[in-house]
Amino acid sequence: MSLYRSSIWFLKGLSEYTRSSFESAAKRFVEKDLDVSVAGRSFMITGASSGIGKAVATAIAKRGGTIHMVCRNKDKAEEARAEIVKETGNKEIYIHILDFTETRKVWEFAEAFKKKFRSLNVLINNAGSMLTQREVNTEGLEKNFACNTLAPYILTKSLVPLLEKSGDPRVIMVSSGIMLVKKLRIGDLQSQRGRFDGTMVYAQHKRQLVVMTEQLAKAHANIHFSVMHPGWVDTPAAEAMPDFYQSMKNKLRTPEQGADTVVWLAVSEASAAKPSGRFFQDRKMIPTHLPLAWTHSSLEQKERFMTLLEELAKASQPH
């Protein structure tokens, strides 16, 4: 059996990621955690025009937050904004158009945002890509990597000064449980070796987000970092794995259920009291590796990964 198929069958067995597991976990949620107003606080959400991102934007808008939707498609973004305004009555929702696969443009957007806006309380890196064929951007970087790993790194690093000037700053990365089948790989960040498998490349990038969160939390003690797994959610990313989607579609979580822990991490006092840099699922800290897993990496490997990210980011930074 191929690595892809064996991984998919393994993931199907993780019943704690399904809709019913969320409903079960929700019985222990503290309702008052989300009974808050975030009026006056600003939230940047990438990939906010659909799926989990849109659900997060809607939930935070209901609580009075100022929303910065960073999206690739202008028409979808405008449609999503109109729906969120209609549902929440909150008009403090701004659209920013950005293709996350174009690395230089990520830098340009972040720098322009800092000049235009005086504060940002929460950054939610949610946008993702799962191209099935290897493609490169104008900088020669593999597009999935550029979107899934390098863009969140650049956006976060560039916006750190703005976050640090704002009250109770937080950064949240949206990962995936599929990362549990992958060990951090630093020798082939551009996926140039062997057969290109979009699903496994995506899994590697989601592992990279977990490592990135851990390391950024150490470097920036004034910001609360967290990374989370939304469970198996009915989104385009799930549809991109046809075998998995076909057999699991009746068990997948809704985007609102997938968004719940992101919202909790973004707005609740309870989540801010947790240690920075940790991995969450269903409002609870969980391990980043399966028991007896071979996926652990050394501190040296993690630090080397961050150095490589910094080098790649600087190489595309406008001067």
Short mmCIF file of C-alpha atoms in Angstrom, two decimals, residues 86-265:
data_model
loop_
_atom_site.label_atom_id
_atom_site.label_comp_id
_atom_site.label_asym_id
_atom_site.label_seq_id
_atom_site.Cartn_x
_atom_site.Cartn_y
_atom_site.Cartn_z
CA LYS A 86 -25.90 40.79 7.01
CA GLU A 87 -25.66 38.04 9.63
CA THR A 88 -23.81 40.01 12.31
CA GLY A 89 -24.70 43.65 11.70
CA ASN A 90 -21.01 44.46 12.04
CA LYS A 91 -19.72 46.70 9.25
CA GLU A 92 -16.16 46.95 10.58
CA ILE A 93 -15.02 44.33 8.09
CA TYR A 94 -12.25 45.11 5.62
CA ILE A 95 -11.14 43.16 2.56
CA HIS A 96 -7.51 42.80 1.49
CA ILE A 97 -6.70 40.90 -1.72
CA LEU A 98 -3.50 38.86 -1.66
CA ASP A 99 -2.19 35.75 -3.43
CA PHE A 100 -0.30 33.90 -0.70
CA THR A 101 1.71 31.92 -3.22
CA GLU A 102 3.48 35.11 -4.36
CA THR A 103 6.10 35.61 -1.66
CA ARG A 104 7.18 39.15 -2.50
CA LYS A 105 3.55 40.29 -2.46
CA VAL A 106 3.12 38.89 1.06
CA TRP A 107 5.98 41.13 2.20
CA GLU A 108 4.52 44.13 0.38
CA PHE A 109 1.07 43.58 1.87
CA ALA A 110 2.38 43.24 5.44
CA GLU A 111 4.53 46.36 5.18
CA ALA A 112 1.66 48.38 3.67
CA PHE A 113 -0.71 47.17 6.39
CA LYS A 114 1.62 48.38 9.13
CA LYS A 115 1.72 51.84 7.59
CA LYS A 116 -2.05 52.10 7.24
CA PHE A 117 -3.27 50.56 10.53
CA ARG A 118 -2.06 51.43 14.00
CA SER A 119 -2.94 48.20 15.76
CA LEU A 120 -3.53 44.49 15.26
CA ASN A 121 -4.50 42.36 18.23
CA VAL A 122 -4.82 38.92 16.67
CA LEU A 123 -3.36 37.30 13.54
CA ILE A 124 -5.00 34.07 12.38
CA ASN A 125 -3.00 32.24 9.70
CA ASN A 126 -5.66 30.03 8.15
CA ALA A 127 -5.12 30.16 4.35
CA GLY A 128 -3.85 26.97 2.77
CA SER A 129 -3.09 25.35 -0.56
CA MET A 130 -3.07 21.74 -1.76
CA LEU A 131 -2.03 21.79 -5.42
CA THR A 132 -1.72 18.26 -6.78
CA GLN A 133 0.98 19.15 -9.32
CA ARG A 134 4.26 20.83 -8.48
CA GLU A 135 4.23 24.50 -9.51
CA VAL A 136 6.65 27.32 -8.69
CA ASN A 137 6.01 31.02 -8.12
CA THR A 138 7.87 34.00 -9.56
CA GLU A 139 10.59 33.54 -6.92
CA GLY A 140 11.07 29.90 -7.94
CA LEU A 141 9.49 28.56 -4.75
CA GLU A 142 7.06 25.62 -4.76
CA LYS A 143 3.61 27.21 -4.47
CA ASN A 144 2.19 25.01 -1.70
CA PHE A 145 5.22 25.74 0.46
CA ALA A 146 5.03 29.44 -0.36
CA CYS A 147 1.39 29.60 0.73
CA ASN A 148 1.26 27.10 3.60
CA THR A 149 4.57 27.77 5.34
CA LEU A 150 6.50 30.78 4.09
CA ALA A 151 3.53 33.18 3.88
CA PRO A 152 2.50 32.64 7.53
CA TYR A 153 6.13 33.07 8.57
CA ILE A 154 6.58 36.32 6.64
CA LEU A 155 3.20 37.71 7.68
CA THR A 156 3.85 36.93 11.33
CA LYS A 157 7.45 38.20 11.42
CA SER A 158 6.55 41.40 9.60
CA LEU A 159 3.55 42.12 11.82
CA VAL A 160 5.28 41.32 15.14
CA PRO A 161 6.07 45.01 15.85
CA LEU A 162 2.42 45.96 15.27
CA LEU A 163 1.18 43.07 17.40
CA GLU A 164 3.57 43.92 20.23
CA LYS A 165 2.22 47.48 20.35
CA SER A 166 -1.34 46.18 20.70
CA GLY A 167 -3.09 44.87 23.79
CA ASP A 168 -3.14 41.12 24.46
CA PRO A 169 -1.56 40.14 21.11
CA ARG A 170 -2.10 36.63 19.79
CA VAL A 171 -1.08 34.59 16.74
CA ILE A 172 -2.96 31.43 15.78
CA MET A 173 -1.87 28.93 13.14
CA VAL A 174 -4.39 26.51 11.63
CA SER A 175 -2.69 23.15 11.14
CA SER A 176 -4.17 19.70 10.51
CA GLY A 177 -4.09 16.27 12.11
CA ILE A 178 -2.60 14.91 8.91
CA MET A 179 0.71 16.37 10.11
CA LEU A 180 0.88 13.51 12.63
CA VAL A 181 2.04 11.17 9.86
CA LYS A 182 5.00 13.40 8.96
CA LYS A 183 8.34 14.25 10.51
CA LEU A 184 9.83 17.70 9.95
CA ARG A 185 11.84 17.61 6.73
CA ILE A 186 14.43 20.32 6.15
CA GLY A 187 16.42 18.84 3.27
CA ASP A 188 13.78 19.24 0.56
CA LEU A 189 11.60 22.24 1.40
CA GLN A 190 10.72 22.75 -2.28
CA SER A 191 9.55 19.13 -2.81
CA GLN A 192 11.93 18.55 -5.71
CA ARG A 193 12.88 14.97 -4.91
CA GLY A 194 10.87 11.91 -5.85
CA ARG A 195 7.22 11.81 -6.89
CA PHE A 196 5.20 14.90 -5.97
CA ASP A 197 2.26 13.96 -3.72
CA GLY A 198 0.18 17.05 -2.94
CA THR A 199 -1.48 15.49 0.11
CA MET A 200 1.77 14.45 1.74
CA VAL A 201 3.37 17.81 0.86
CA TYR A 202 0.41 19.47 2.61
CA ALA A 203 0.93 17.21 5.64
CA GLN A 204 4.61 18.24 5.80
CA HIS A 205 3.66 21.89 5.71
CA LYS A 206 1.19 21.42 8.54
CA ARG A 207 3.98 19.82 10.60
CA GLN A 208 6.16 22.81 9.74
CA LEU A 209 3.49 25.14 11.13
CA VAL A 210 3.58 23.31 14.45
CA VAL A 211 7.37 23.63 14.68
CA MET A 212 7.22 27.26 13.56
CA THR A 213 4.71 28.08 16.29
CA GLU A 214 6.86 26.49 18.98
CA GLN A 215 9.95 28.41 17.88
CA LEU A 216 8.22 31.78 17.36
CA ALA A 217 6.73 31.51 20.84
CA LYS A 218 10.26 31.24 22.26
CA ALA A 219 11.46 34.23 20.25
CA HIS A 220 8.54 36.56 21.02
CA ALA A 221 7.51 36.21 24.64
CA ASN A 222 5.15 39.22 24.53
CA ILE A 223 2.84 37.52 22.03
CA HIS A 224 0.70 34.45 22.77
CA PHE A 225 1.19 31.86 20.02
CA SER A 226 -0.91 28.77 19.44
CA VAL A 227 -1.48 26.22 16.70
CA MET A 228 -4.56 24.06 16.34
CA HIS A 229 -6.18 21.15 14.54
CA PRO A 230 -9.81 21.80 13.56
CA GLY A 231 -10.69 18.14 13.11
CA TRP A 232 -11.89 16.70 9.82
CA VAL A 233 -13.93 19.56 8.35
CA ASP A 234 -16.04 19.69 5.21
CA THR A 235 -13.87 22.14 3.24
CA PRO A 236 -12.16 22.19 -0.19
CA ALA A 237 -9.02 20.77 1.45
CA ALA A 238 -10.95 17.63 2.42
CA GLU A 239 -12.45 17.39 -1.07
CA ALA A 240 -8.90 17.47 -2.48
CA MET A 241 -8.44 13.98 -0.97
CA PRO A 242 -11.16 12.11 -2.95
CA ASP A 243 -10.86 8.69 -1.30
CA PHE A 244 -10.87 10.19 2.16
CA TYR A 245 -13.70 12.61 1.41
CA GLN A 246 -15.95 10.01 -0.20
CA SER A 247 -15.76 7.64 2.76
CA MET A 248 -15.85 10.32 5.48
CA LYS A 249 -18.14 13.05 4.10
CA ASN A 250 -21.05 12.10 6.37
CA LYS A 251 -18.81 12.30 9.42
CA LEU A 252 -17.02 15.57 8.67
CA ARG A 253 -17.40 18.58 10.94
CA THR A 254 -19.11 21.76 9.81
CA PRO A 255 -16.92 24.82 9.21
CA GLU A 256 -18.41 26.34 12.39
CA GLN A 257 -17.34 23.31 14.43
CA GLY A 258 -13.89 23.43 12.84
CA ALA A 259 -13.65 27.13 13.67
CA ASP A 260 -14.64 26.80 17.31
CA THR A 261 -11.16 26.32 18.78
CA VAL A 262 -9.73 29.10 16.58
CA VAL A 263 -12.36 31.49 17.95
CA TRP A 264 -11.72 30.28 21.50
CA LEU A 265 -7.97 30.83 21.08
#
